[in-house]
Coordinates of C-alpha atoms and ligand atoms in Angstrom, one line a residue:
M1 CA -68.6 123.2 -25.9
D2 CA -66.3 120.4 -26.8
I3 CA -63.8 121.7 -29.3
K4 CA -61.0 119.7 -30.6
W5 CA -58.3 121.2 -32.6
M6 CA -57.2 119.6 -35.7
F7 CA -55.2 120.9 -38.6
L8 CA -57.1 121.4 -41.7
F9 CA -55.0 121.2 -44.8
L10 CA -56.0 123.6 -47.4
A11 CA -58.1 122.7 -50.4
D12 CA -56.7 123.2 -53.8
N13 CA -58.6 126.5 -54.4
E14 CA -56.8 127.9 -51.3
K15 CA -53.3 127.3 -52.8
A16 CA -52.2 130.9 -52.5
K17 CA -52.5 130.9 -48.7
L18 CA -49.4 130.4 -46.5
I19 CA -51.5 130.0 -43.4
E20 CA -53.3 126.8 -42.5
K21 CA -56.6 127.0 -40.8
E22 CA -57.4 125.3 -37.5
K23 CA -60.6 123.3 -37.4
H24 CA -62.8 123.1 -34.4
I25 CA -64.8 119.9 -34.1
R26 CA -67.8 119.7 -31.8
G27 CA -69.3 116.6 -30.4
R28 CA -68.5 113.5 -28.3
V29 CA -65.1 112.1 -27.7
T30 CA -64.9 109.2 -30.0
W31 CA -64.2 105.6 -28.9
D32 CA -60.8 105.4 -30.6
V33 CA -59.6 108.1 -28.1
Y34 CA -60.6 105.8 -25.2
W35 CA -59.0 102.9 -27.0
I36 CA -55.7 104.6 -27.4
Y37 CA -55.7 105.6 -23.8
F38 CA -56.5 102.2 -22.3
K39 CA -54.4 100.3 -24.9
H40 CA -51.3 102.0 -23.4
F41 CA -52.1 100.6 -19.9
G42 CA -50.5 97.4 -21.1
S43 CA -52.4 94.1 -21.5
S44 CA -51.2 92.6 -18.2
I45 CA -52.4 95.6 -16.2
L46 CA -55.8 95.6 -18.0
V47 CA -56.3 91.9 -17.3
S48 CA -55.4 92.4 -13.6
I49 CA -57.8 95.4 -13.3
F50 CA -60.6 93.4 -14.9
I51 CA -60.1 90.4 -12.6
C52 CA -59.9 92.7 -9.5
L53 CA -63.1 94.5 -10.6
V54 CA -65.0 91.3 -11.1
C55 CA -63.8 90.0 -7.7
V56 CA -64.8 93.2 -6.0
I57 CA -68.2 93.1 -7.5
I58 CA -68.8 89.5 -6.6
F59 CA -67.5 89.9 -3.1
N60 CA -69.6 93.1 -2.7
A61 CA -72.8 91.3 -3.9
L62 CA -72.1 88.3 -1.6
F63 CA -71.4 90.6 1.3
N64 CA -74.6 92.5 0.9
F65 CA -76.6 89.3 0.6
W66 CA -74.8 87.8 3.6
L67 CA -75.7 91.0 5.5
S68 CA -79.4 90.6 4.7
V69 CA -79.2 87.0 6.1
W70 CA -77.1 87.7 9.1
T71 CA -77.2 91.5 9.7
S72 CA -74.8 91.3 12.6
S73 CA -72.0 90.0 10.4
S74 CA -69.1 92.3 9.5
D75 CA -66.8 89.6 8.0
G76 CA -65.9 90.0 4.4
G77 CA -65.8 93.8 4.4
G78 CA -62.1 93.8 4.9
G79 CA -61.6 91.5 1.9
V80 CA -63.6 93.8 -0.3
S81 CA -61.6 96.9 0.9
I82 CA -58.3 95.2 0.3
L83 CA -59.4 94.2 -3.2
Q84 CA -60.5 97.8 -3.9
Y85 CA -57.1 99.1 -2.9
V86 CA -55.4 96.6 -5.2
T87 CA -57.7 97.7 -8.0
E88 CA -56.9 101.3 -7.3
A89 CA -53.2 100.5 -7.3
F90 CA -53.5 98.8 -10.7
L91 CA -55.6 101.6 -12.1
T92 CA -53.1 104.3 -10.9
Y93 CA -50.2 102.3 -12.3
G94 CA -52.0 101.8 -15.6
C95 CA -52.9 105.5 -15.8
C96 CA -49.4 106.7 -15.1
H97 CA -48.0 104.1 -17.5
S98 CA -50.4 105.2 -20.3
A99 CA -49.8 108.9 -19.6
C100 CA -46.0 108.4 -19.8
K101 CA -46.3 106.3 -23.0
L102 CA -48.6 108.8 -24.7
H103 CA -46.5 111.7 -23.6
D104 CA -43.3 110.1 -24.9
K105 CA -44.9 109.3 -28.2
M106 CA -46.2 112.9 -28.5
I107 CA -42.8 114.4 -27.8
Y108 CA -41.1 111.9 -30.1
N109 CA -43.5 112.9 -33.0
L110 CA -43.4 116.6 -32.3
I111 CA -39.6 116.7 -32.4
R112 CA -39.6 114.8 -35.6
A113 CA -42.4 116.8 -37.2
P114 CA -41.6 118.5 -40.5
L115 CA -40.5 122.2 -40.4
R116 CA -43.9 123.2 -41.8
Y117 CA -45.6 121.8 -38.8
E118 CA -43.3 123.6 -36.4
T119 CA -43.9 126.9 -38.2
F120 CA -47.6 126.4 -38.4
P121 CA -48.7 127.6 -35.0
K122 CA -47.0 130.9 -35.6
A123 CA -49.0 131.3 -38.7
S124 CA -52.2 130.3 -37.0
K125 CA -54.8 132.8 -36.1
Y126 CA -53.9 132.2 -32.5
E127 CA -50.7 134.1 -31.9
S128 CA -47.8 132.0 -30.9
K129 CA -47.9 133.7 -27.5
Q130 CA -51.3 132.2 -26.9
F131 CA -50.5 128.9 -28.6
Q132 CA -47.3 128.3 -26.8
P133 CA -48.6 128.3 -23.2
A134 CA -51.4 126.0 -24.5
A135 CA -49.0 123.6 -26.0
Y136 CA -46.8 123.9 -22.9
Y137 CA -49.8 123.1 -20.8
V138 CA -50.8 120.1 -22.9
V139 CA -47.3 118.7 -22.7
R140 CA -46.6 119.5 -19.0
K141 CA -50.0 119.0 -17.5
C142 CA -52.7 117.3 -19.5
D143 CA -50.5 114.4 -20.4
A144 CA -49.1 113.6 -17.0
H145 CA -51.4 115.0 -14.4
N146 CA -54.8 114.9 -16.1
L147 CA -54.3 111.5 -17.5
C148 CA -53.3 110.2 -14.1
S149 CA -56.4 111.7 -12.6
L150 CA -58.2 109.3 -14.9
K151 CA -57.6 106.7 -12.3
S152 CA -61.1 107.7 -11.8
G153 CA -61.4 104.8 -14.2
V154 CA -63.2 103.7 -11.0
Y155 CA -66.1 104.9 -13.1
F156 CA -66.0 101.7 -15.0
R157 CA -66.3 99.9 -11.7
V158 CA -69.4 102.0 -11.1
V159 CA -71.0 100.7 -14.2
V160 CA -70.6 97.1 -13.2
F161 CA -71.5 97.8 -9.7
L162 CA -74.7 99.5 -10.9
C163 CA -75.7 96.3 -12.7
V164 CA -75.2 94.3 -9.5
V165 CA -77.4 96.6 -7.5
F166 CA -79.9 96.7 -10.2
L167 CA -80.2 92.9 -10.4
T168 CA -80.4 92.6 -6.6
N169 CA -83.3 95.0 -6.5
V170 CA -85.1 93.5 -9.4
V171 CA -84.8 90.0 -7.9
I172 CA -86.2 91.2 -4.6
S173 CA -88.9 93.3 -6.1
P174 CA -89.7 92.7 -9.8
P175 CA -91.9 95.9 -10.2
L176 CA -88.7 97.8 -9.6
I177 CA -87.6 97.0 -13.1
L178 CA -90.1 99.5 -14.6
F179 CA -89.0 102.1 -12.2
F180 CA -85.3 101.6 -12.9
I181 CA -85.9 101.9 -16.7
V182 CA -87.7 105.2 -16.2
Y183 CA -85.1 106.3 -13.7
I184 CA -82.1 105.5 -15.9
I185 CA -83.7 107.3 -18.9
I186 CA -84.1 110.4 -16.8
Y187 CA -80.5 110.3 -15.6
C188 CA -79.3 109.7 -19.1
G189 CA -81.3 112.8 -20.1
V190 CA -79.6 114.8 -17.3
Y191 CA -76.2 113.4 -18.3
V192 CA -76.6 114.4 -22.0
Y193 CA -77.9 117.8 -21.0
F194 CA -75.1 118.3 -18.5
I195 CA -72.2 117.0 -20.6
D196 CA -71.9 120.1 -22.7
A197 CA -71.8 122.3 -19.7
S198 CA -69.5 119.9 -17.9
R199 CA -67.0 120.1 -20.7
I200 CA -66.8 123.8 -20.1
R201 CA -66.4 123.3 -16.4
A202 CA -63.9 120.6 -16.7
C203 CA -61.9 122.5 -19.2
L204 CA -61.9 125.6 -17.1
L205 CA -61.3 124.3 -13.7
F206 CA -59.4 121.1 -14.1
Y207 CA -58.4 120.6 -17.7
P208 CA -57.8 124.1 -18.8
W209 CA -56.2 123.8 -22.2
L210 CA -59.3 124.8 -24.1
L211 CA -61.2 127.5 -22.2
K212 CA -58.0 128.9 -20.8
L213 CA -56.9 129.4 -24.3
Y214 CA -59.9 131.5 -24.9
T215 CA -60.2 133.3 -21.7
V216 CA -57.2 132.9 -19.4
F217 CA -54.3 133.1 -21.8
P218 CA -55.4 136.4 -23.3
V219 CA -54.9 137.9 -19.8
P220 CA -51.1 137.2 -19.5
G221 CA -50.9 137.4 -23.3
R222 CA -52.2 141.0 -23.1
T223 CA -49.6 141.8 -20.5
A224 CA -46.9 140.3 -22.5
E225 CA -48.0 142.3 -25.6
T226 CA -48.2 145.5 -23.6
K227 CA -44.8 145.3 -21.9
P228 CA -42.6 145.8 -25.0
R229 CA -44.9 148.4 -26.3
F230 CA -45.0 150.3 -23.0
F231 CA -43.2 153.4 -24.3
I232 CA -45.2 153.5 -27.5
I233 CA -48.4 153.4 -25.4
L234 CA -47.2 156.2 -23.2
F235 CA -46.0 158.2 -26.2
R236 CA -49.4 157.9 -27.9
Q237 CA -51.2 158.5 -24.6
E238 CA -53.2 155.2 -25.0
E239 CA -52.9 154.2 -21.4
K240 CA -56.6 154.2 -20.8
D241 CA -57.3 152.2 -23.9
A242 CA -54.7 149.6 -22.9
Y243 CA -56.1 149.5 -19.4
F244 CA -59.7 148.9 -20.6
K245 CA -58.6 146.3 -23.1
F246 CA -56.9 144.4 -20.3
L247 CA -60.0 144.7 -18.1
D248 CA -62.0 143.2 -21.0
K249 CA -59.9 140.1 -21.0
V250 CA -60.2 139.7 -17.2
D251 CA -64.0 140.2 -17.5
N252 CA -64.2 137.5 -20.1
Y253 CA -62.4 135.1 -17.8
L254 CA -64.5 135.9 -14.8
L255 CA -67.7 135.6 -16.8
V256 CA -66.8 132.1 -17.8
T257 CA -65.8 131.2 -14.2
K258 CA -69.1 132.5 -12.9
F259 CA -71.0 130.6 -15.5
T260 CA -69.1 127.5 -14.7
I261 CA -69.9 127.7 -10.9
V262 CA -73.6 128.3 -11.5
T263 CA -73.7 125.4 -13.9
I264 CA -72.2 123.0 -11.4
Q265 CA -74.6 124.2 -8.6
W266 CA -77.6 123.8 -11.0
V267 CA -76.6 120.2 -11.8
V268 CA -75.9 119.3 -8.2
L269 CA -79.3 120.6 -7.1
N270 CA -81.1 118.8 -9.8
L271 CA -79.3 115.5 -9.1
L272 CA -80.2 115.8 -5.4
L273 CA -83.8 116.4 -6.1
L274 CA -83.9 113.4 -8.5
S275 CA -82.2 111.2 -5.9
C276 CA -84.7 112.1 -3.2
A277 CA -87.7 111.5 -5.6
S278 CA -86.3 108.2 -6.8
F279 CA -85.6 107.0 -3.2
L280 CA -89.1 107.8 -2.3
V281 CA -90.5 105.7 -5.2
I282 CA -88.1 102.8 -4.5
A283 CA -89.0 102.7 -0.8
F284 CA -92.7 102.7 -1.7
L285 CA -92.3 99.9 -4.2
A286 CA -90.2 97.9 -1.9
V287 CA -92.8 98.1 0.9
L288 CA -95.5 97.2 -1.7
G289 CA -93.4 94.3 -2.9
S290 CA -93.0 93.0 0.7
Y291 CA -96.8 92.8 1.0
R292 CA -97.4 91.3 -2.4
F293 CA -94.6 88.7 -2.4
Q294 CA -94.3 88.2 1.4
L295 CA -90.6 89.2 1.4
S296 CA -88.7 89.1 4.6
P297 CA -88.0 92.5 6.3
S298 CA -84.2 91.9 5.9
L299 CA -84.5 91.5 2.1
V300 CA -86.7 94.7 1.9
G301 CA -84.1 96.4 4.0
L302 CA -81.4 95.3 1.5
A303 CA -83.5 96.5 -1.4
I304 CA -83.9 100.0 0.2
A305 CA -80.2 100.2 1.2
S306 CA -79.2 99.1 -2.4
A307 CA -81.6 101.6 -3.9
L308 CA -80.2 104.4 -1.7
E309 CA -76.7 103.4 -2.7
M310 CA -77.7 103.2 -6.3
S311 CA -79.3 106.7 -6.5
S312 CA -76.2 108.2 -4.9
I313 CA -73.9 106.3 -7.3
I314 CA -75.9 107.3 -10.3
S315 CA -75.8 111.0 -9.1
S316 CA -72.1 111.0 -8.7
S317 CA -71.5 109.0 -11.8
V318 CA -73.3 111.6 -13.9
I319 CA -70.7 114.1 -12.9
S320 CA -68.0 111.5 -12.9
F321 CA -68.7 110.4 -16.5
A322 CA -68.8 114.0 -17.6
H323 CA -65.5 114.4 -15.8
L324 CA -64.1 111.3 -17.6
E325 CA -65.1 112.6 -21.0
S326 CA -63.7 116.0 -20.4
S327 CA -60.5 114.4 -19.3
M328 CA -60.4 112.4 -22.5
T329 CA -60.3 115.6 -24.5
S330 CA -56.8 116.0 -23.3
V331 CA -56.0 112.5 -24.6
E332 CA -57.6 113.5 -27.8
R333 CA -55.4 116.5 -28.0
V334 CA -52.4 114.4 -27.4
K335 CA -53.6 112.0 -30.1
T336 CA -53.7 114.8 -32.6
Y337 CA -50.0 115.3 -31.9
I338 CA -49.3 111.6 -32.0
D339 CA -50.9 111.4 -35.4
V340 CA -48.6 114.1 -36.8
K341 CA -46.7 112.7 -39.8
T342 CA -43.0 112.8 -39.0
E343 CA -40.0 113.2 -41.2
N344 CA -38.5 110.1 -42.6
Q345 CA -35.7 109.2 -40.3
N346 CA -34.4 106.1 -42.0
G347 CA -31.6 105.6 -44.4
C348 CA -28.2 103.9 -44.9
K349 CA -25.5 105.0 -42.5
P350 CA -22.7 106.7 -44.4
P351 CA -19.0 106.2 -43.5
K352 CA -18.1 107.7 -40.1
D353 CA -15.9 110.4 -41.6
W354 CA -18.6 111.5 -44.2
P355 CA -18.4 114.1 -45.6
S356 CA -14.6 114.1 -45.6
K357 CA -14.0 116.3 -48.7
G358 CA -17.0 118.6 -48.6
N359 CA -18.0 118.3 -52.3
V360 CA -21.6 119.4 -52.8
L361 CA -23.5 118.7 -56.0
V362 CA -27.0 120.1 -56.5
E363 CA -28.8 118.9 -59.7
N364 CA -32.0 120.4 -60.9
V365 CA -33.4 120.8 -57.4
T366 CA -36.9 122.2 -56.8
I367 CA -37.8 123.1 -53.2
K368 CA -41.2 123.9 -51.6
Y369 CA -42.3 124.8 -48.1
A370 CA -45.5 122.8 -48.3
E371 CA -47.2 120.6 -50.9
H372 CA -49.8 123.2 -51.6
L373 CA -47.4 126.1 -52.0
D374 CA -45.4 127.1 -55.1
P375 CA -41.8 126.2 -55.3
V376 CA -39.3 128.7 -53.8
L377 CA -36.2 127.2 -55.4
K378 CA -36.8 126.3 -59.0
D379 CA -34.6 123.8 -60.9
V380 CA -31.4 124.9 -59.2
S381 CA -28.1 123.3 -60.2
F382 CA -24.5 124.1 -59.0
E383 CA -21.4 122.4 -57.8
I384 CA -19.2 123.3 -54.9
L385 CA -15.8 121.6 -54.6
G386 CA -14.4 120.6 -51.2
G387 CA -12.8 123.4 -49.3
Q388 CA -14.3 126.1 -51.5
K389 CA -15.7 129.3 -50.0
I390 CA -19.0 130.3 -51.6
G391 CA -20.7 133.6 -51.1
V392 CA -24.5 133.7 -51.7
C393 CA -26.3 136.9 -52.2
G394 CA -29.6 138.1 -53.7
R395 CA -32.5 140.4 -52.8
T396 CA -34.6 139.6 -49.7
G397 CA -36.9 136.7 -50.5
S398 CA -34.8 135.4 -53.4
G399 CA -34.4 132.0 -51.6
K400 CA -31.0 132.2 -49.9
S401 CA -32.1 130.8 -46.6
T402 CA -34.2 128.2 -48.4
L403 CA -31.1 127.0 -50.2
T404 CA -29.2 126.6 -46.9
M405 CA -32.1 124.7 -45.4
S406 CA -32.5 122.4 -48.3
L407 CA -29.0 121.0 -47.5
L408 CA -30.4 119.7 -44.2
R409 CA -33.6 118.3 -45.8
L410 CA -35.7 120.7 -43.8
L411 CA -38.0 121.4 -46.7
I412 CA -39.9 119.4 -49.4
Q413 CA -37.7 118.5 -52.4
T414 CA -40.0 117.8 -55.3
K415 CA -37.3 117.4 -58.0
G416 CA -33.6 116.8 -58.4
R417 CA -30.8 115.5 -56.3
I418 CA -28.4 116.8 -53.7
T419 CA -25.2 114.8 -53.3
I420 CA -22.5 115.4 -50.7
D421 CA -19.2 113.6 -51.4
G422 CA -21.1 111.3 -53.8
I423 CA -23.9 110.3 -51.4
D424 CA -27.4 111.4 -52.1
I425 CA -28.6 113.2 -48.9
E426 CA -32.1 111.6 -49.3
T427 CA -30.5 108.2 -48.5
V428 CA -28.7 109.3 -45.4
P429 CA -30.5 109.0 -42.0
L430 CA -31.8 112.5 -41.1
Q431 CA -30.1 112.6 -37.7
T432 CA -26.7 111.7 -39.3
L433 CA -27.1 114.3 -42.1
R434 CA -28.0 117.1 -39.7
S435 CA -25.2 116.2 -37.3
R436 CA -22.6 116.3 -40.0
I437 CA -23.3 119.8 -41.3
S438 CA -23.0 122.9 -39.2
V439 CA -25.3 125.8 -39.7
V440 CA -25.4 129.2 -38.1
P441 CA -29.0 130.2 -38.9
Q442 CA -30.3 133.7 -39.7
E443 CA -32.1 133.7 -36.4
P444 CA -29.5 132.4 -34.0
I445 CA -30.8 129.8 -31.5
L446 CA -29.5 129.3 -28.0
F447 CA -30.8 126.7 -25.6
N448 CA -31.6 126.9 -21.9
G449 CA -28.4 126.0 -20.2
T450 CA -24.9 127.3 -19.5
I451 CA -22.7 129.0 -22.0
R452 CA -20.4 125.9 -21.9
E453 CA -23.3 123.6 -22.7
N454 CA -24.4 125.8 -25.6
I455 CA -21.0 126.0 -27.1
D456 CA -19.8 122.5 -26.4
F457 CA -22.8 120.1 -26.3
D458 CA -20.7 117.0 -25.8
G459 CA -18.3 118.4 -23.2
R460 CA -15.3 117.5 -25.4
L461 CA -13.3 120.6 -24.9
A462 CA -11.2 121.8 -22.0
D463 CA -12.1 125.2 -20.5
A464 CA -8.9 126.8 -22.0
D465 CA -10.0 125.8 -25.5
I466 CA -13.5 127.2 -25.0
W467 CA -12.0 130.5 -23.8
D468 CA -9.7 130.5 -26.8
I469 CA -12.6 130.1 -29.2
L470 CA -14.6 132.8 -27.3
E471 CA -11.6 135.2 -27.7
K472 CA -11.6 134.5 -31.4
V473 CA -15.3 135.3 -31.7
Q474 CA -14.8 138.5 -29.7
L475 CA -16.9 137.3 -26.7
K476 CA -14.2 136.6 -24.2
D477 CA -14.4 139.9 -22.4
K478 CA -18.2 139.9 -22.1
I479 CA -18.3 136.3 -20.7
A480 CA -15.4 136.9 -18.4
R481 CA -17.3 139.8 -16.9
L482 CA -20.1 137.5 -15.9
H483 CA -19.9 136.2 -12.3
T484 CA -19.9 132.5 -13.2
G485 CA -18.0 132.7 -16.5
L486 CA -18.7 129.7 -18.7
D487 CA -21.2 128.3 -16.2
S488 CA -23.4 131.4 -16.6
F489 CA -26.9 130.5 -17.5
I490 CA -28.4 131.5 -20.8
S491 CA -32.1 132.3 -20.3
A492 CA -34.9 131.0 -22.5
G493 CA -34.0 131.7 -26.2
G494 CA -30.9 133.6 -25.1
S495 CA -32.9 136.8 -24.1
N496 CA -29.9 138.0 -21.9
F497 CA -27.8 138.3 -25.1
S498 CA -28.0 140.7 -28.0
L499 CA -28.8 139.3 -31.4
G500 CA -25.2 139.9 -32.5
E501 CA -23.8 138.1 -29.4
K502 CA -26.1 135.2 -30.0
Q503 CA -24.7 135.0 -33.6
L504 CA -21.2 135.0 -32.2
L505 CA -22.1 132.2 -29.7
C506 CA -23.6 130.1 -32.6
L507 CA -20.4 130.7 -34.5
A508 CA -18.4 129.5 -31.6
R509 CA -20.5 126.3 -31.5
T510 CA -19.9 125.7 -35.2
I511 CA -16.2 126.0 -34.7
V512 CA -16.3 123.5 -31.8
R513 CA -18.2 121.0 -33.9
G514 CA -15.6 121.0 -36.6
S515 CA -17.8 119.9 -39.5
T516 CA -16.5 119.7 -43.0
I517 CA -19.4 121.7 -44.4
I518 CA -20.4 124.9 -42.8
V519 CA -23.4 127.0 -43.7
L520 CA -23.4 130.6 -42.4
D521 CA -26.7 132.4 -43.0
E522 CA -26.0 136.1 -42.7
P523 CA -23.7 135.3 -39.8
T524 CA -22.6 138.9 -39.2
A525 CA -25.9 140.7 -40.0
F526 CA -26.3 142.0 -36.5
I527 CA -22.6 142.5 -35.8
D528 CA -20.8 145.8 -36.1
T529 CA -18.5 146.3 -39.1
N530 CA -15.3 146.2 -37.1
T531 CA -16.1 143.0 -35.3
S532 CA -17.4 141.5 -38.5
Y533 CA -14.1 142.4 -40.2
Q534 CA -12.1 140.7 -37.5
L535 CA -14.4 137.6 -37.7
Q536 CA -13.8 137.4 -41.4
R537 CA -10.1 137.1 -40.9
F538 CA -10.5 134.6 -38.1
M539 CA -13.0 132.4 -40.1
K540 CA -10.7 132.4 -43.1
D541 CA -8.0 131.0 -40.9
V542 CA -10.1 128.5 -38.9
F543 CA -12.2 127.3 -41.8
H544 CA -9.4 127.2 -44.4
D545 CA -9.9 123.5 -45.3
K546 CA -13.7 123.5 -44.9
T547 CA -16.5 124.0 -47.4
V548 CA -18.1 127.2 -46.3
I549 CA -21.4 128.6 -47.8
T550 CA -21.9 132.1 -46.5
V551 CA -25.2 133.9 -47.2
A552 CA -24.2 137.6 -47.1
H553 CA -25.9 140.5 -45.6
R554 CA -23.0 142.8 -46.6
V555 CA -21.7 141.8 -50.0
T556 CA -18.3 143.2 -49.0
T557 CA -18.0 140.3 -46.6
I558 CA -18.0 137.7 -49.4
L559 CA -15.7 139.5 -51.8
N560 CA -12.9 137.1 -50.8
S561 CA -14.9 134.0 -51.6
D562 CA -13.8 131.5 -54.3
M563 CA -17.2 131.7 -55.9
I564 CA -20.2 134.0 -55.7
M565 CA -23.8 132.8 -56.2
V566 CA -26.5 135.3 -57.0
L567 CA -30.1 134.2 -56.5
Q568 CA -33.1 135.9 -58.0
D569 CA -36.6 134.7 -57.5
G570 CA -35.5 131.1 -56.7
H571 CA -33.1 130.8 -59.7
I572 CA -29.3 131.0 -59.8
V573 CA -28.7 134.0 -62.1
E574 CA -24.9 134.3 -61.6
Y575 CA -22.3 131.8 -60.3
D576 CA -18.7 132.7 -60.9
S577 CA -15.6 134.0 -59.2
P578 CA -16.0 137.5 -57.7
T579 CA -13.3 138.9 -60.0
N580 CA -15.1 137.6 -63.1
L581 CA -18.5 138.9 -61.9
L582 CA -17.1 142.3 -61.1
L583 CA -15.6 142.5 -64.6
K584 CA -18.8 141.2 -66.3
E585 CA -20.9 143.8 -67.9
G586 CA -24.4 144.1 -66.4
S587 CA -23.5 141.8 -63.5
I588 CA -26.1 141.8 -60.7
F589 CA -23.3 141.1 -58.2
A590 CA -21.3 144.1 -59.4
S591 CA -24.4 146.3 -58.9
F592 CA -24.8 145.0 -55.3
V593 CA -21.2 145.9 -54.6
R594 CA -21.7 149.4 -56.1
E595 CA -24.9 149.8 -54.0
S596 CA -23.1 148.7 -50.8
S597 CA -20.2 151.1 -51.4
E598 CA -22.7 153.9 -51.8
T599 CA -24.4 153.1 -48.5
S600 CA -22.6 151.2 -45.8
T601 CA -25.6 149.3 -44.7
T602 CA -27.6 147.9 -47.6
D603 CA -30.6 146.1 -46.4
G604 CA -31.7 142.9 -48.0
V605 CA -28.5 142.2 -49.8
Ligands
LIG701 N1 -41.9 129.3 -43.5 C1 -42.2 129.6 -44.8 N2 -43.4 129.1 -45.3 C2 -43.7 129.3 -46.6 N3 -43.0 130.0 -47.5 C3 -41.8 130.6 -47.0 C4 -41.4 130.3 -45.6 N4 -40.2 131.0 -45.5 C5 -39.9 131.6 -46.7 N5 -40.9 131.3 -47.6 C6 -40.9 131.7 -49.0 O1 -39.6 131.6 -49.5 C7 -39.2 132.8 -50.1 C8 -37.7 132.9 -49.9 O2 -37.4 133.0 -48.5 P1 -36.0 133.0 -48.0 O3 -35.2 131.8 -48.5 O4 -36.1 133.1 -46.5 O5 -35.4 134.3 -48.6 P2 -34.0 135.1 -48.3 O6 -33.4 135.1 -49.6 O7 -34.4 136.4 -47.8 O8 -33.3 134.3 -47.3 C9 -40.0 133.9 -49.5 O9 -40.2 134.9 -50.3 C10 -41.3 133.2 -49.1 O10 -42.2 133.3 -50.2
LIG702 MG1 -32.7 134.7 -45.3

């Protein structure tokens, strides 16, 4: 079961779907996968390996021949062994080199993949919980460890070595040629038959990204799913159900393991039987040859020794080649990541202080999440003057977050132009653009590391300044209570902080960066009203000369803005000062304000 994952982009008739399908491809690993792996060895290493292999083979053949002439000799063995070690060293180096190169390329591409690609796994039928460990495994293990284990590229030496043994035997006893042909055909048959099963074995025991995905990951996945729902399960008295569902997953895994072990034993037994039978035939033919062609006993001895060696080499190479091909599935997986189309990074470097004023001009912009999806922002135009404070509101799904993301070129812009201080953002290198605009996203993101590293990436600020900012964002007390203060560690995704606290930390980070344009996507959605009110006052003060675009959860928080933008179904339906909008008859913004005064927490606005 060799299954390769690839991403199948939707056909036109599937336009309505948000979710892209994964495609499983069966069959052999193609040659381009081998090529990409060995190409990254580097030409000098490849040439060195080739020369060493040829020398090993020639020395080996000469040594065997010399043995048959003068059996007591042991000279020459040392030379062959040293050469073999040198070959191994080159192979190991080449494998590590190739693994590192492929790994780096993969990481480079994944980091630069478009947003659509990043969100894809979550939308896939494999839940992110299952996908993430797989991806993690591919990155951490398959690329480095598994690829290195391919130093069993010794298999290639096996092929050449087989040819030498074959020729030696055929020269000594020509009838052997018929036998060898039959013999190799049988082994090829066993190999082809075994290869499918071996892929399962290899995937499960050594290269587990595939079968583990199906059978192993669901086990911890089930636990991870159950843990947060623990009280619901107790409340609904579904403990037994949860228990048996978990056992089902364990059973699946054990079933595959059992099947795997049985398969290996079956193959080993068959290969052994085949070896014994072939050795018997070779011995018989060699003895027959010695009578017919009057061969010397030492040559017959050499033929039998070589045949014995050959049958054991062929047996082990059947497993080895299967092993190699299974290993190559991880290269193939890596290749799919390397082939991912990245975002265009190039452009003309803008001046160092760009954007100095913070003017934003959006002209007839249409934005999509993917080529096959309908636009979310439709023909949107507006202008923000430097230093203005803009409040954006609208019903859930109206396109507020999409608007903020489009300023960072995170989505596909099919029409129009966005210029910041007179420079079209399409012409600015992506890295520069994203480093010059600060965003506090709707879902706040914290990185593994200390609080200090999360707030002040570049280590520009003194501790006192960081504490000052933390005090302003109302986090000083909480962080001061932690044992190690600013050096306290933030766990993966910031799980040791509440959503509101994460938003506050992101806000602190934004203040430290000091960008001219700041985008706040519902920055106080998870913060209590009192803290939110204090933050408003603080932000007004600290961002007084910056252009601030605030997507509002509570419309009351944007009442003090210079301009209010109301979005509806991807269109700007109102864009004016709050006073004008409140006075305007039938104003949507005014209705939002009325709604929010009726209920203190108006969802979706
Ligand atoms: N990752 C995504 N992939 C495809 N479409 C999306 C994605 N995120 C949002 N959308 C579409 O964009 C619309 C606007 O989303 P968004 O800008 O997040 O709305 P909001 O105004 O609530 O911030 C949604 O209704 C949805 O149809
Ligand atoms: Mg939103």
